[in-house]
XYZ file of C-alpha atoms in Angstrom:
776
model
C 51.556 -7.522 17.835
C 51.781 -10.276 15.229
C 49.364 -10.639 12.323
C 47.974 -14.045 13.735
C 47.258 -12.435 17.090
C 45.566 -9.642 15.095
C 43.607 -12.252 12.899
C 42.890 -14.506 16.237
C 41.494 -11.467 18.006
C 39.111 -10.570 15.034
C 37.835 -13.988 14.652
C 37.520 -14.392 18.549
C 35.234 -11.152 18.360
C 32.954 -12.496 15.726
C 32.660 -15.965 17.348
C 31.936 -14.524 20.761
C 29.190 -12.638 19.757
C 26.978 -15.600 19.399
C 23.926 -15.312 21.524
C 22.581 -18.223 23.644
C 19.548 -19.799 21.891
C 16.277 -18.779 23.389
C 14.486 -21.711 24.913
C 11.102 -20.244 23.883
C 9.644 -21.357 20.616
C 8.980 -18.672 18.019
C 6.399 -18.689 15.127
C 8.862 -20.436 12.798
C 8.919 -23.408 15.326
C 5.093 -23.423 15.471
C 4.930 -23.254 11.367
C 7.054 -26.209 10.987
C 4.739 -28.225 12.957
C 1.752 -26.811 11.022
C 3.257 -27.581 7.606
C 5.199 -30.750 8.567
C 3.965 -32.413 11.530
C 0.335 -31.794 12.176
C -0.506 -33.027 8.653
C 1.354 -35.899 8.963
C 0.074 -36.873 12.020
C -3.349 -36.234 10.648
C -2.873 -38.483 7.725
C -1.086 -41.161 9.690
C -2.346 -41.072 13.228
C -5.423 -39.430 14.024
C -7.780 -41.877 12.632
C -6.605 -44.177 15.793
C -5.277 -41.427 18.089
C -7.447 -38.439 18.327
C -10.320 -37.266 19.922
C -12.032 -37.736 16.590
C -11.448 -41.527 16.351
C -14.366 -43.976 17.168
C -11.986 -45.588 19.455
C -8.643 -44.198 20.733
C -6.233 -47.082 20.665
C -3.780 -47.816 23.596
C -5.641 -44.619 25.197
C -3.161 -42.432 23.426
C -4.059 -39.417 21.684
C -1.733 -37.476 19.358
C -3.523 -34.388 18.734
C -2.718 -32.281 21.996
C 0.750 -31.828 23.379
C -0.753 -32.692 26.834
C -1.713 -36.159 25.891
C 1.292 -36.699 23.785
C 3.589 -36.032 26.975
C 1.111 -37.885 29.145
C 0.788 -40.887 26.740
C -1.218 -44.101 26.528
C -1.144 -47.672 28.153
C 2.859 -47.807 27.293
C 3.600 -44.655 28.738
C 4.611 -41.021 27.706
C 5.011 -40.809 24.035
C 7.779 -38.092 23.745
C 10.320 -36.549 25.665
C 10.613 -33.102 24.192
C 14.221 -32.658 22.645
C 15.239 -36.432 23.183
C 14.219 -38.628 20.179
C 16.113 -41.479 21.436
C 14.062 -41.541 24.648
C 10.964 -40.935 22.620
C 8.468 -44.012 22.251
C 6.766 -42.029 19.526
C 9.871 -42.086 17.393
C 10.837 -45.668 18.896
C 8.104 -47.226 17.327
C 8.431 -45.775 14.052
C 11.604 -47.765 13.300
C 9.852 -51.313 13.302
C 12.665 -52.593 15.542
C 10.799 -52.898 18.899
C 7.685 -54.848 20.336
C 5.609 -51.857 19.357
C 5.477 -51.096 15.681
C 3.524 -48.068 14.450
C 1.354 -47.317 12.150
C 0.369 -51.064 11.987
C -0.242 -51.201 8.325
C 3.367 -50.548 7.509
C 6.416 -48.424 8.266
C 6.526 -44.880 7.231
C 8.665 -43.516 4.639
C 12.031 -42.568 5.872
C 11.537 -38.984 5.351
C 8.529 -38.866 7.372
C 10.323 -40.612 10.427
C 13.154 -37.883 9.665
C 10.679 -35.087 10.198
C 9.018 -36.497 13.235
C 12.557 -36.909 14.819
C 13.518 -33.360 13.860
C 10.442 -32.194 15.556
C 11.168 -34.081 18.769
C 14.730 -32.884 18.568
C 13.573 -29.556 18.337
C 11.693 -29.682 21.698
C 8.584 -30.849 20.094
C 6.949 -27.383 19.371
C 3.226 -27.565 19.526
C 1.116 -24.314 19.286
C -0.605 -23.594 22.725
C -3.645 -25.777 23.132
C -5.324 -22.591 24.580
C -5.296 -21.399 21.027
C -6.812 -24.536 19.422
C -10.259 -24.286 18.408
C -12.479 -27.456 18.879
C -15.024 -26.484 16.238
C -16.180 -29.018 13.665
C -14.284 -29.020 10.455
C -16.338 -26.423 8.103
C -18.025 -24.619 11.023
C -15.649 -21.591 10.867
C -17.194 -18.161 11.585
C -15.833 -15.922 9.084
C -17.566 -12.893 9.729
C -15.961 -12.937 13.283
C -12.655 -14.200 11.307
C -12.731 -10.836 9.130
C -12.366 -8.681 12.315
C -8.774 -9.567 13.032
C -6.489 -7.055 12.922
C -4.629 -7.966 9.629
C -7.655 -8.765 7.474
C -9.250 -5.107 8.382
C -9.328 -2.174 5.758
C -6.042 0.342 5.655
C -6.917 3.989 6.041
C -4.570 6.830 6.437
C -4.025 7.436 10.081
C -4.016 11.157 12.153
C -0.821 12.168 12.985
C 0.027 11.698 16.791
C 0.869 14.981 18.876
C 4.322 14.558 20.011
C 6.552 16.902 22.521
C 9.573 16.997 20.421
C 8.044 18.733 17.350
C 11.649 19.404 15.926
C 12.790 15.795 15.442
C 10.304 14.419 13.141
C 11.143 14.772 9.320
C 8.444 12.404 7.771
C 5.133 10.778 8.987
C 6.869 7.831 10.166
C 8.772 9.608 12.679
C 5.433 10.884 14.410
C 4.232 7.661 15.102
C 7.804 6.091 16.231
C 8.316 9.373 18.614
C 4.817 8.869 20.182
C 5.667 5.524 21.561
C 9.294 6.357 22.444
C 7.575 9.158 24.554
C 5.312 7.014 26.325
C 7.931 5.012 27.075
C 10.166 7.817 28.269
C 12.808 7.247 25.658
C 14.781 9.871 23.407
C 16.029 9.501 19.809
C 19.516 9.203 19.340
C 21.595 12.009 17.584
C 21.939 11.778 13.730
C 24.683 9.681 12.642
C 27.666 11.318 11.091
C 27.420 11.836 7.214
C 30.454 8.870 6.677
C 27.925 6.647 8.575
C 24.940 7.797 6.845
C 26.288 7.393 3.166
C 27.542 3.725 4.036
C 24.541 2.772 5.577
C 22.443 4.421 2.848
C 24.451 2.981 -0.108
C 24.618 -0.689 1.314
C 20.728 -0.359 1.964
C 19.924 0.780 -1.635
C 22.195 -0.911 -3.936
C 24.025 -3.906 -1.764
C 27.484 -1.767 -2.465
C 29.442 0.625 -0.143
C 30.081 4.104 -1.597
C 33.070 4.722 -3.365
C 35.787 7.085 -1.637
C 34.867 9.613 -4.724
C 31.177 9.566 -3.764
C 31.864 9.760 -0.080
C 34.047 13.029 -0.581
C 31.651 14.450 -3.035
C 28.869 14.057 -0.282
C 31.131 15.228 2.444
C 31.853 18.243 0.412
C 28.253 18.872 -0.437
C 27.089 21.867 1.806
C 23.629 22.368 -0.127
C 20.688 21.998 2.259
C 19.717 18.822 0.369
C 23.037 17.170 -0.032
C 21.491 13.870 1.498
C 18.169 14.042 -0.522
C 20.610 14.070 -3.683
C 22.445 11.064 -2.461
C 18.793 9.202 -1.905
C 17.589 10.099 -5.390
C 21.037 9.008 -6.772
C 20.993 5.728 -5.414
C 17.416 5.125 -5.954
C 18.198 5.727 -9.905
C 21.053 3.346 -9.700
C 20.629 -0.060 -12.023
C 22.292 -1.626 -8.830
C 19.145 -0.842 -6.798
C 17.391 -3.622 -8.577
C 20.352 -5.916 -7.615
C 20.061 -5.314 -4.216
C 16.122 -5.505 -3.880
C 15.746 -8.131 -6.445
C 17.751 -10.660 -4.575
C 15.771 -9.960 -1.626
C 12.425 -10.783 -3.670
C 14.406 -13.987 -4.938
C 14.430 -15.447 -1.156
C 10.596 -15.435 -1.222
C 10.360 -17.066 -4.476
C 12.745 -19.641 -3.694
C 14.965 -18.788 -6.774
C 17.314 -21.542 -8.471
C 19.508 -21.416 -11.517
C 19.403 -25.200 -11.553
C 18.318 -28.341 -9.845
C 19.152 -32.084 -9.443
C 19.970 -33.476 -12.770
C 17.485 -36.236 -12.504
C 14.817 -33.870 -12.360
C 12.986 -31.744 -15.134
C 14.313 -28.454 -15.732
C 12.671 -25.788 -18.051
C 13.973 -22.808 -19.636
C 16.818 -20.068 -18.704
C 16.179 -19.444 -15.153
C 18.036 -16.300 -15.251
C 15.402 -14.540 -17.346
C 12.970 -14.490 -14.192
C 15.979 -13.070 -12.102
C 16.897 -10.422 -14.603
C 13.410 -9.519 -15.031
C 12.794 -9.009 -11.091
C 15.997 -6.723 -11.175
C 14.237 -4.721 -13.912
C 10.817 -4.452 -12.500
C 12.488 -3.022 -9.442
C 14.651 -0.462 -11.281
C 11.418 0.540 -13.187
C 9.611 1.032 -10.162
C 6.942 -1.079 -11.487
C 3.631 -0.717 -9.635
C 3.670 -3.373 -6.794
C 0.037 -4.672 -7.888
C 1.270 -5.099 -11.310
C 4.308 -6.842 -10.187
C 1.920 -9.369 -8.614
C -0.356 -9.775 -11.308
C 2.561 -10.538 -13.769
C 4.127 -13.152 -11.726
C 0.955 -15.106 -11.358
C -0.596 -14.382 -14.767
C 1.055 -11.979 -17.170
C 0.227 -14.601 -19.949
C -3.419 -14.063 -19.469
C -3.058 -10.432 -19.156
C -4.033 -8.171 -22.181
C -0.925 -5.788 -22.049
C 1.724 -8.006 -21.986
C 4.558 -8.867 -24.324
C 6.942 -11.730 -24.772
C 9.530 -10.515 -22.606
C 7.114 -10.391 -19.731
C 6.439 -14.237 -19.863
C 9.857 -14.288 -17.897
C 7.685 -13.045 -14.872
C 6.134 -16.446 -14.861
C 9.393 -17.921 -12.996
C 7.953 -17.173 -9.618
C 5.647 -20.407 -10.416
C 7.892 -21.805 -13.152
C 10.621 -22.482 -11.133
C 8.793 -24.334 -8.439
C 10.368 -27.258 -6.854
C 9.149 -30.340 -8.764
C 9.496 -33.969 -7.484
C 10.678 -37.123 -9.180
C 7.618 -39.157 -10.517
C 8.738 -42.582 -11.144
C 5.893 -43.793 -13.406
C 6.562 -47.656 -12.507
C 5.282 -46.923 -9.020
C 1.505 -47.168 -8.381
C -0.746 -44.362 -9.407
C -1.843 -43.844 -5.533
C 1.546 -42.996 -4.834
C 2.334 -40.634 -7.665
C -0.932 -38.736 -6.922
C 0.648 -38.066 -3.492
C 3.851 -36.314 -5.073
C 1.801 -34.207 -7.321
C -0.445 -32.985 -4.720
C 2.722 -32.388 -2.463
C 3.844 -30.071 -5.504
C 0.379 -28.173 -5.345
C 0.990 -27.402 -1.800
C 3.951 -26.088 -2.134
C 2.724 -23.659 -4.713
C -0.250 -22.515 -2.590
C 2.235 -22.350 0.064
C 4.538 -19.956 -1.386
C 1.869 -17.746 -3.114
C -0.141 -17.373 0.513
C 2.960 -16.670 2.487
C 4.767 -14.430 -0.027
C 1.774 -12.173 -1.129
C -0.691 -12.513 1.883
C 1.562 -13.531 4.790
C -0.895 -16.274 5.354
C -0.187 -20.294 5.975
C -3.031 -21.655 3.800
C -1.043 -24.715 3.475
C -1.857 -25.551 6.788
C -5.506 -26.255 5.491
C -4.671 -29.215 3.262
C -5.761 -31.879 6.069
C -8.210 -29.966 7.982
C -9.354 -26.517 8.809
C -6.551 -24.327 9.711
C -6.268 -24.711 13.500
C -5.956 -20.920 14.231
C -6.943 -19.025 11.135
C -10.256 -18.554 9.753
C -9.064 -20.614 6.623
C -11.174 -23.589 5.732
C -9.981 -27.128 4.070
C -12.252 -25.793 1.167
C -10.279 -22.657 0.746
C -7.309 -24.627 0.339
C -8.378 -27.063 -2.074
C -9.916 -23.882 -4.018
C -6.483 -22.423 -4.516
C -5.015 -25.746 -5.137
C -7.177 -26.151 -7.796
C -5.823 -22.939 -9.689
C -2.284 -24.742 -9.358
C -3.550 -27.869 -10.671
C -4.980 -26.480 -13.596
C -1.572 -25.394 -15.155
C 1.718 -26.885 -15.338
C 5.274 -25.986 -15.640
C 6.811 -25.692 -19.292
C 9.329 -23.228 -21.123
C 7.977 -20.855 -23.260
C 9.581 -18.415 -26.194
C 10.329 -14.720 -25.389
C 9.708 -13.918 -28.818
C 5.989 -13.768 -30.519
C 4.069 -16.851 -31.682
C 4.439 -15.818 -35.162
C 8.380 -15.636 -35.087
C 8.491 -18.730 -32.936
C 6.571 -21.293 -35.072
C 9.606 -21.707 -37.744
C 12.090 -21.725 -34.460
C 9.957 -24.781 -32.978
C 9.952 -26.726 -36.164
C 13.617 -26.299 -36.438
C 14.288 -27.583 -33.132
C 12.173 -30.489 -33.703
C 14.170 -31.294 -36.829
C 17.521 -30.594 -35.132
C 16.524 -33.042 -32.432
C 15.715 -35.771 -34.592
C 19.131 -35.185 -36.612
C 20.747 -35.067 -33.237
C 19.396 -38.633 -32.175
C 20.573 -39.919 -35.944
C 23.944 -38.529 -34.863
C 24.183 -40.014 -31.768
C 23.061 -43.729 -33.256
C 25.842 -43.324 -35.893
C 28.558 -42.339 -33.277
C 27.939 -45.628 -31.492
C 28.685 -47.715 -34.569
C 32.118 -49.329 -35.101
C 33.704 -48.066 -37.185
C 31.825 -44.670 -37.069
C 30.540 -43.796 -40.702
C 32.492 -40.493 -40.895
C 31.027 -39.424 -43.862
C 27.470 -39.641 -42.535
C 28.501 -37.930 -39.480
C 29.644 -35.079 -41.396
C 26.805 -34.670 -43.535
C 24.388 -34.410 -40.407
C 26.479 -32.532 -38.591
C 26.305 -29.948 -41.672
C 22.748 -30.507 -41.875
C 22.253 -29.399 -38.166
C 24.513 -26.335 -38.498
C 22.619 -25.529 -41.565
C 19.270 -25.701 -40.114
C 20.292 -23.570 -36.892
C 22.041 -20.948 -39.059
C 19.265 -20.545 -41.556
C 16.527 -20.018 -38.932
C 16.055 -16.614 -37.421
C 15.816 -16.220 -33.876
C 16.751 -20.147 -33.568
C 18.827 -19.245 -30.362
C 15.687 -16.999 -28.765
C 15.974 -17.582 -25.072
C 13.300 -19.815 -23.456
C 11.533 -18.882 -20.061
C 10.654 -21.005 -17.404
C 6.942 -20.275 -17.440
C 3.708 -22.102 -17.329
C 0.977 -23.208 -19.508
C -2.469 -23.867 -19.163
C -2.987 -27.687 -18.584
C -4.123 -29.679 -16.154
C -2.669 -32.960 -14.786
C -4.655 -35.809 -14.082
C -2.627 -38.881 -12.836
C -3.975 -42.228 -13.655
C -3.222 -46.034 -13.645
C -1.318 -47.153 -16.759
C -3.459 -50.500 -16.539
C -6.404 -51.883 -14.498
C -4.005 -52.979 -11.943
C -2.229 -50.667 -9.197
C 1.121 -52.640 -10.076
C 0.755 -51.885 -13.741
C 2.159 -48.491 -13.249
C 1.103 -44.939 -13.787
C 0.573 -42.467 -16.837
C 0.285 -38.857 -16.687
C -2.351 -37.348 -18.756
C -2.288 -33.534 -19.479
C -5.561 -31.837 -20.772
C -5.996 -28.455 -22.047
C -8.746 -27.450 -19.716
C -8.856 -26.294 -15.873
C -10.012 -28.504 -13.204
C -11.627 -28.308 -9.911
C -10.203 -30.602 -6.951
C -11.930 -32.603 -4.598
C -11.236 -32.357 -1.208
C -8.689 -34.593 -0.232
C -9.829 -36.224 3.067
C -7.116 -35.516 5.501
C -4.848 -34.527 2.845
C -4.827 -37.951 1.010
C -5.468 -37.527 -2.835
C -6.531 -41.146 -2.725
C -9.433 -40.647 -0.408
C -11.704 -37.816 -2.318
C -14.411 -35.715 -0.639
C -16.566 -32.952 -2.432
C -15.495 -31.197 -5.384
C -14.484 -27.463 -4.723
C -14.808 -24.648 -7.384
C -11.535 -22.798 -7.886
C -11.904 -19.418 -6.023
C -10.593 -17.114 -3.628
C -10.094 -17.222 0.169
C -13.580 -16.709 1.693
C -12.157 -14.534 4.585
C -10.541 -12.223 2.342
C -13.666 -11.782 0.035
C -15.969 -9.140 0.938
C -19.161 -11.858 0.126
C -19.088 -15.465 -0.781
C -16.247 -15.799 -3.063
C -17.269 -16.522 -6.632
C -15.784 -19.483 -8.578
C -12.884 -18.565 -11.179
C -13.794 -18.923 -14.813
C -10.938 -17.315 -16.821
C -9.129 -20.664 -17.535
C -6.973 -21.933 -14.424
C -8.071 -18.855 -12.629
C -4.330 -17.537 -11.986
C -5.298 -13.835 -13.062
C -8.372 -13.862 -11.180
C -6.283 -15.056 -8.083
C -3.667 -12.109 -8.564
C -6.644 -9.891 -8.831
C -7.956 -10.952 -5.698
C -4.602 -10.473 -3.885
C -4.287 -6.774 -5.125
C -8.118 -6.147 -5.063
C -10.197 -7.361 -1.907
C -7.023 -8.447 -0.318
C -5.254 -5.262 -0.962
C -5.138 -4.229 2.569
C -3.356 -7.261 3.562
C -1.118 -7.383 0.874
C 0.096 -3.837 1.116
C 0.762 -4.434 4.949
C 2.840 -7.445 4.245
C 5.154 -5.942 1.441
C 5.508 -2.374 3.328
C 6.654 -4.429 6.263
C 9.022 -6.604 4.394
C 10.637 -3.398 3.095
C 10.936 -1.851 6.730
C 12.439 -5.005 8.032
C 15.113 -4.909 5.206
C 15.748 -1.157 6.438
C 15.519 -1.465 10.076
C 16.693 -5.428 10.573
C 13.269 -6.025 12.214
C 9.802 -5.772 10.677
C 6.822 -3.783 12.153
C 5.474 -7.153 12.372
C 8.267 -9.733 13.389
C 6.907 -12.563 11.327
C 6.832 -11.131 8.102
C 5.277 -14.389 6.246
C 2.636 -14.986 8.966
C 0.173 -12.209 9.628
C -2.318 -14.859 11.233
C -3.204 -15.875 14.625
C 0.238 -17.388 15.446
C 2.268 -14.435 14.110
C 3.520 -11.479 16.074
C 1.153 -8.764 16.192
C 2.651 -5.155 15.026
C 4.692 -2.897 17.292
C 3.146 -0.013 15.676
C -0.031 -0.928 14.199
C -1.051 2.698 13.115
C 2.089 3.288 11.457
C 1.738 -0.076 9.641
C -1.682 0.762 8.525
C -0.783 4.455 7.598
C 2.137 3.355 5.509
C 0.154 0.661 3.536
C -2.816 3.232 3.006
C -0.692 5.577 1.266
C 1.375 3.126 -0.465
C -1.835 1.927 -2.312
C -2.744 5.450 -2.884
C 0.517 6.210 -4.358
C -0.075 3.796 -6.808
C 1.776 0.624 -5.210
C 5.207 2.812 -5.643
C 8.071 0.986 -3.936
C 10.436 3.752 -4.743
C 8.499 6.048 -3.320
C 7.835 4.124 -0.144
C 11.842 3.403 0.089
C 12.603 7.061 0.050
C 10.111 7.993 2.682
C 11.808 5.221 4.979
C 15.322 6.523 4.454
C 14.855 10.412 4.296
C 13.170 9.659 8.071
C 14.783 10.931 11.241
C 14.504 7.428 12.664
C 16.226 5.770 9.541
C 19.130 8.821 10.334
C 19.797 8.090 13.816
C 23.334 6.708 15.028
C 23.242 3.042 16.161
C 25.284 4.136 19.148
C 22.725 5.015 21.264
C 21.715 2.765 24.229
C 18.248 2.059 26.065
C 18.108 -0.489 28.726
C 14.392 -0.284 28.582
C 13.889 -1.416 24.979
C 16.918 -3.952 24.579
C 15.187 -5.290 21.304
C 15.050 -1.975 19.950
C 11.397 -2.153 19.155
C 10.782 1.312 19.511
C 13.610 2.418 17.405
C 14.987 5.051 19.545
C 18.532 4.273 18.024
C 19.526 2.463 14.515
C 20.156 -1.059 14.771
C 23.723 -2.327 14.012
C 23.368 -4.966 11.119
C 25.588 -7.707 9.568
C 25.954 -7.742 5.812
C 24.459 -10.513 3.925
C 27.117 -12.902 2.214
C 26.240 -11.134 -1.209
C 26.972 -7.644 -0.158
C 29.801 -8.835 1.785
C 31.319 -10.385 -1.199
C 30.398 -7.640 -3.649
C 32.069 -5.201 -1.149
C 35.372 -7.000 -1.448
C 35.408 -7.233 -5.310
C 34.561 -3.393 -5.235
C 37.426 -2.589 -3.164
C 40.000 -4.493 -4.778
C 38.853 -2.972 -8.095
C 37.635 -6.280 -9.563
C 33.693 -5.951 -9.534
C 32.044 -6.322 -13.005
C 29.217 -3.759 -12.738
C 27.301 -5.334 -15.626
C 23.439 -5.809 -15.087
C 22.051 -9.045 -15.877
C 22.906 -12.242 -17.751
C 23.384 -15.961 -17.354
C 24.672 -17.127 -14.044
C 28.348 -18.046 -13.439
C 29.694 -20.533 -10.825
C 30.421 -19.199 -7.596
C 33.605 -20.822 -7.148
C 35.166 -20.108 -10.231
C 38.000 -18.034 -10.134
C 37.355 -15.632 -13.123
C 33.950 -15.014 -11.425
C 33.866 -11.368 -10.438
C 30.414 -10.297 -11.058
C 27.736 -9.450 -8.172
C 26.943 -12.710 -6.166
C 23.183 -12.191 -7.642
C 24.609 -13.734 -10.654
C 26.359 -16.708 -8.773
C 24.739 -20.056 -9.994
C 22.130 -21.222 -7.221
C 21.712 -24.698 -7.143
C 18.644 -26.006 -5.209
C 20.375 -29.603 -4.557
C 24.028 -28.840 -4.214
C 24.297 -25.531 -2.783
C 27.756 -23.521 -2.701
C 29.697 -24.071 0.582
C 30.250 -20.628 1.051
C 26.724 -19.542 0.662
C 25.628 -22.262 3.410
C 28.041 -21.017 5.764
C 27.047 -17.267 5.628
C 23.253 -17.712 6.027
C 21.978 -18.002 2.389
C 18.495 -19.045 2.699
C 17.398 -22.806 1.304
C 16.171 -22.100 -2.380
C 13.736 -25.360 -2.121
C 11.388 -23.257 0.050
C 10.101 -19.794 0.462
C 12.409 -17.847 3.050
C 10.514 -15.103 4.924
C 13.777 -13.370 6.282
C 17.606 -14.036 6.583
C 18.565 -15.172 9.875
C 22.227 -14.013 10.742
C 24.178 -16.434 12.725
C 27.974 -16.168 13.926
C 29.821 -19.793 13.940
C 33.285 -20.999 14.085
C 33.176 -21.925 10.523
C 32.765 -18.460 9.329
C 35.639 -17.389 11.166
C 37.554 -20.137 9.663
C 36.569 -19.431 6.344
C 37.369 -15.779 6.667
C 41.073 -16.578 7.733
C 41.621 -19.752 5.406
C 38.831 -19.540 2.482
C 40.016 -19.027 -1.127
C 37.580 -15.849 -1.504
C 39.573 -13.832 1.313
C 42.789 -14.810 0.389
C 42.545 -14.252 -3.306
C 40.789 -10.697 -2.613
C 43.621 -9.892 -0.066
C 46.240 -10.463 -2.949
C 44.244 -8.396 -5.375
C 43.583 -5.606 -2.845
C 47.200 -5.685 -1.917
C 48.565 -5.133 -5.722
C 45.811 -2.469 -6.191
C 47.387 -0.550 -3.490
C 50.902 -1.158 -4.497
C 50.017 0.469 -8.181
C 48.179 3.436 -6.902
C 51.018 4.408 -4.186
C 54.246 2.300 -4.793
C 56.471 4.096 -2.400
C 54.005 5.281 0.306
C 52.954 2.950 2.768
C 50.996 5.813 4.729
C 49.032 6.673 1.811
C 48.301 2.942 0.980
C 46.930 2.206 4.446
C 45.017 5.528 4.355
C 43.485 4.207 0.702
C 42.628 0.879 1.967
C 40.789 2.306 5.026
C 38.641 4.633 2.723
C 37.981 1.944 0.508
C 36.889 -0.875 3.085
C 35.457 1.253 5.776
C 34.628 4.680 4.214
C 37.247 6.567 6.933
C 40.741 7.644 7.325
C 42.543 5.423 9.867
C 42.978 6.612 13.115
C 46.374 7.487 14.231
C 46.758 4.762 16.318
C 45.717 2.366 13.783
C 47.931 3.880 11.048
C 50.719 3.441 13.489
C 49.998 0.012 14.233
C 50.023 -0.886 10.456
C 53.389 0.842 9.700
C 55.135 -1.031 12.531
C 53.965 -4.186 11.177
C 54.972 -3.325 7.816
C 58.412 -2.284 8.764
C 59.025 -5.415 10.368
C 59.106 -7.416 7.311
C 62.208 -7.925 5.170
C 62.198 -5.953 1.851
C 61.348 -9.439 -0.187
C 58.703 -10.191 1.898
C 56.788 -7.006 1.396
C 54.476 -8.409 -1.145
C 53.314 -11.381 1.181
C 53.135 -8.804 4.351
C 51.066 -6.676 2.437
C 48.802 -9.439 1.543
C 48.529 -10.311 5.350
C 47.575 -6.868 6.271
C 44.998 -6.519 3.922
C 43.710 -9.966 4.655
C 43.230 -8.898 8.382
C 41.374 -5.643 7.233
C 39.141 -7.564 5.203
C 37.966 -9.977 8.117
C 37.431 -6.892 10.492
C 34.255 -6.760 11.960
C 33.912 -3.007 10.849
C 33.790 -3.977 7.188
C 31.442 -7.167 8.217
C 29.024 -4.435 9.876
C 27.059 -1.591 8.926
C 26.363 1.021 11.678
């Protein structure tokens, strides 16, 4: 069989595994509507086209899907899935008889959002779920009875028939539901499979052949537990789980050059990695990311934790534009921060309440502006990672250098250039830098306590805008229909009412960031614990106990094992919010140790976990495993980022530069999340572009060359040993006789002078195989 034939079969196997798209809408579709479309319709259309309009113009309502399809005097407003045939989209382009809205064409971004929504099939949450209650009339007492808002408590262990199978408390709850469905757990996976699974899960790297040999030869009763403890203590544990957190935090190293950037972003990434390695209690992890600068027991190095908010997307503010436009841009930034904080920590879509009370969850518009006021009372700014006392002379020196550099730039524009003056200023700059201790101390992307007020630069709207930063917190008015130019009543900064045991008290400590953090891990501790426990569970098993990890509200999925989730969350809090303790319990369970080869026709989605789920590696683990196999991987933890396409970059992929506006093609092709917004979970796809990249991409070609060279160095004259070593490095196993024979036949067919190229091609085929890409 030729090399290209083998490669073609491998790529065909990758591409053919694509599943047909489910025609039903999921929670993310409805979330797109609630976040992007309903607020837009409310702001632009509902005053004339909703049930609350004084007069419904053109007999057209846009506030229910039924009315949208029915349309008005001009016919149906939309054809789901076909924007070109939808009157709603046609009228927005201002190139027909009907032009909407009548006061002026919508911005292209809003037209694009509505067009995308229609192309998606116009997902609109089921109308039977929609409440017709007037705004401000939420029954919070009833709302608190929803399952995710209930207190958590350790559960009584279920009684099961197979008392020999469970190894951890987890297993009893899983087995109870399996037995109710007449299912039986799968056999225990073999040791090779277990260690490969465990190593990728806890460190994002495969086991080395030496680590595997030690495990296979360890006949002690606690051999597996020894491996678990070793991997939990590995410095690479923080890299693996830190990268997961960075998805939620929409981490970026850099953004568009025309946007303001602060500090050294990698300091936040490294802080997260270290926090996971140190097993920082999760409640403290939350506090520090929102308000470490307001805590008593903090240090200058902890300021890097504020990157969670300090790396928030910011939008261009052209101050020549009217203040009324800039206010909308600033309000959008506040909304983004409300959204990422509420979804990441609480699993709630609070931002949906910007324009109106949340349509499904007991979250009012006042709740939204109470939280938004916290973020309106602080702003992004870089901060030193040394004490204020040490930083003051550095600050003065940097100001001097900035002035000198401006003088230098002016001198270099002169013709002829006054070389003597240039040399003098260059020398002065060098002298200031070298004589100032800690001059190069890193600056973190962080926050400072300042409120932003957007005002007209003059008396008229066409005279532009000025931004006024003030050193005191502010409470926001309700923006009527989300428009900051139409103000309602003032709402004090406070926590969400439904998650407060009584009426929430106003925040009084500065912006209220610390009080917000304390509320998240205090009154809302049960929900907060459920959310993070579910995220960790999903990363280990491929699916969360709640399938919508950032939506624990009415539109999210209910838990498959509610008692198990509550038991885990209650004990997570009781054990001091220790994430490593949670990981250890999960990976020591009988459920986690199952083989993935079990088959259950009655549970095709494997929700009951009667077998382990076979999972595809994320792009970071895939690339890192290649570098480790070829012997190139630099295991250094932390430090500035490096461009992914730099040929010299052999560091782990977590240290590759993430650009918010110009993403790496490799990352985009392999399901890396969009760093402009919170990403609840990775969505694994299989596309022809991935197959083409595997065959023709520079990464695979280079790694195949280096791997072949490594094998040649280790076994210069023995193809059988080279093949065996390759299988051990890549798949953590020895080749089967047929695989060994196939490889030897292929290598024997080449001329002597072609051996290096032939070995490179053979290594390339092994690298693109599904066995390397998937974990059993």
